[in-house]
Amino acid sequence: MPQNPKPSLSDPVQFLKGVGPKRAELLHRLGLQTAEDCVQFLPFRYEDRRHICKIAELHRGETATFSGVVTDAGLLRMGRRRRLFEVVVEDGTGQVRAKWFKFREQYMGEKYTAGQSLLLTGKLVENRYLGAGLEVVHPDVEFLENEAELKNVSGKIIPVYSSTEGLNQKSLRQIMQNVVEHYLPLVEEFIPPNVMASQKLIPRRDALEQTHCPPAGQRLTELGKCRSPGQTRLIFEEFFLLQMGLSLKRRHEKTREKGLALKTRGPLIQKLMRQLPFELTGAQKKVLTRIMQDLEQDRPMNRLLHGDVGSGKTLVALITLLTAIDNGLQGALMAPTELLAEQHYLNLKPYCEALNVGLDLSISALPPADKEAIRQRVESGETQLVVGTHSLIQKDVRFAKLGLAVIDEQHRFGVLQREALGKKGTSPHVLVMTATPIPRSLAMTLYGDMDVCQLDELPPGRRPIATKKFYENRRDEAYRIIDREIQKGRQAYVVCPLIEESEKVDLHTVTDVHEDLKRRYPGWNTALLHGRLKKEERQRIMMQFKDGAIQVLVATTVIEVGIDVPNATLMLIEHAERFGLAQLHQLRGRVGRGQYDSLCLLVAHHPISPEAKARLDAMVKSQDGFYIAEQDLNIRGPGDLMGTRQSGLPLLRVANLVRDAEYIEPARKEALKIVEADPGLVLPENQPLKLALENALGGRLQLASIL
C-alpha cells in the first residue's frame, strides 16, 4: 500500500493500526476482513470499571471488578479425577482465590506467575472448601504490565468483544479504539431524515461511537439490555434494512412477469365438496377464500399458510391444487422427506381416484424404470398432480404446464430450492405450508415477502392431549399407562431419536426399545418403523397400523408429520430432552385425532440441561402451538430458528428477534412508506439508502434485479 493512503472503509484489516499479518489471521477467524467489518463488530457486553473495588470492600454474592497481584498459583487435585487451577490474588487489603475447572495446564502455568498484576471481574462466593474467605470461579481476567497501568483501564465502561484464542481483550479493544478513531468519520448516514425524526434516532456515526465507547454517564443496565440510544438506533437500522429488502422483493414479485389468472370453484372442486363427509371449518373457508382471490389475479400467488398440527392444511392444499387442474394445468406438492411425500400421496390417492385425477409419486427410492415412466408422464401432462421431495426440482424433471406448487414444511428448504421449483412453470402460483406455528415477530422477518394466513381453528371432535413428564427411573410407570390404553383397544406410538447405537452417546435406540417392549409385553402386536426400511415395507407397516393390526408402533421421528390414525391415543417419546420444542409438539400432534382422550408421555434422561428442562415444562404446560412457538423462540433464541441461516436473510448483528420484537413493526411501516412512494429508490434523498441496501442485502434478496 502507498505511504499514508487516504483511509477507506474497505481497507483490509492487515493494514489497520496495531494489526499486521499475524493478527489479521486472528481477525479473519472472527469474520473481520475490512475496516468496515471492524466498525460493525460490536461489543457483546460491558464491564463497569468506573469503580475498581479493594478486596476488603468485596461482598459475597456480588459481581465486582477488583485488582491485585498473584502471590501463589498452581494445580490442585480434588479426589482421584477432579482437578482445578487456583490463583491467589492480594492487594494489601485482603486476598481472593480465583479458580478454574476447565483449563490448559501449560497455558495457566505460564500466564499466572507470582508478581503478575491482574484485573479480575466475576461473582464472589464463599470459599466452599475452606468455609471462609472469598473466591471467584472462571473470572474475566485482564493482565496488567504493572499496577500503574490500572489507571488506563479504570474510570470508564469497558467494552467486551467476542474473541478468539491468541487475541486477548486488551489487544482487541486497542484495535477497535484505533478503528473508531480513524474510520468512524467515514461512516455515512442512510436512514432518511423523516424516519430519523419520527423514530427519534440518533445519527449512525454517534450510535457506533457510543456502542464501542460508552460515555461515562451511560447507565450499565441500559447497555446490558441493549436499550442505550446507540444500541436502539442500530437495532432499528438492521430491522429497517431487512424490511426494506422484503418490501422491495414483495413489490417486485407482484409486478413482475404476469401469472396465470385461474377460474375458481370449477367442476373438480364442486364434485369434491359433494363427496366430503364433513363440513369445512370456518378457518378453512376463510383461508380458501383468500387463496381463491389470489389465484384469480394475473400475478403469481406467493402465500404462506400456517396452522397447528391437525388443523386441516392437507385438504386446503388439495382444493388449491384441484383449482389448477380444473384450469388445465398441473399441480406439484413437495415435501421435505420421502416418508412425508408418501403420506401425502396415500392421503390424496382416494380423492384423486374418485375424481379421476392423474396422480404420481416421484421420489428417489423408486426403481429407475418407474422414475423414467413418471418423468415422461409429468412431461407429457398425463400426470396432473405429482407429489415428491426435492427430486421435483432436479433439472431432468420437466412439466407440461406447471400452474401451482404447494411446498410443505417450507422452513426445511432453502430459498433457492423454492425458487428452483417455481422455475418449472411460467410463474406458477406458490402456496407454502408449515405446521410449525410462527411467532409474529419471526413471521414478519422470515416471510415478510409473502402473504400470510393462518388456520387457527381445529376440526370439531379433536380431543385435548394431556402431557406428562417422566424420568427414566419411572419408565415402567409410563409403560403401564400404555398397557392400559392397549387394553381399551387403543393404539400407541413409541418414538426414539436414533436408529442404531452411537459410540459417543448412551441412548436407548429404536431397536433396543422395540426388543425390550416385545420381551416385557409379549401380548402386544408391535412393529418397528424407521427411514432405512424400503418404501414398500414402510407403507405396509403404516397401513397395518392404520387398520389396527399393529397396536404399538416403535419408530424414529419419521412419524413426526403426516400419519393420521384416529385410534392412536398415546405418544411416548424416549429421550425427550434431545428433541427440539417444535419437534416435540409435532410428534404430540400425531395423537388426539379421534374421539378419545389422548396422552403424550415424555421420558427424559439425566443429565438434562436447563434449556431441555424448559422445553419439557413448556410441553406439559400447554398444547397451544403459538405458545409453544413463542417459548421455542425464548429458549433457543433467534439465531438458527426455523432454518434462518438458509432463509436468504442476513444474520442480525445487534438486533434480537425475541428481545427487540417491538422494533420490527415500526421498521416495517417506515419501509412500506418509502417503497410505496419510491419503489425504484430513484429520488436523490434515497440514494444513500439504496447503496446501504445493496451492500447489506444485495446478494441475499437478489436486489440487483429489483433496484
XYZ file of C-alpha atoms in Angstrom, residues 69 162 177 299 435 461 489 505 616 682:
10
model
C -1.061 -9.238 42.444
C -16.153 -11.840 21.116
C -10.347 2.018 19.511
C -49.922 -12.297 -10.850
C -47.348 -26.949 10.797
C -64.078 -33.596 17.527
C -58.467 -51.236 22.304
C -23.784 -41.152 23.480
C -40.338 -30.239 28.527
C -34.558 6.850 -7.578
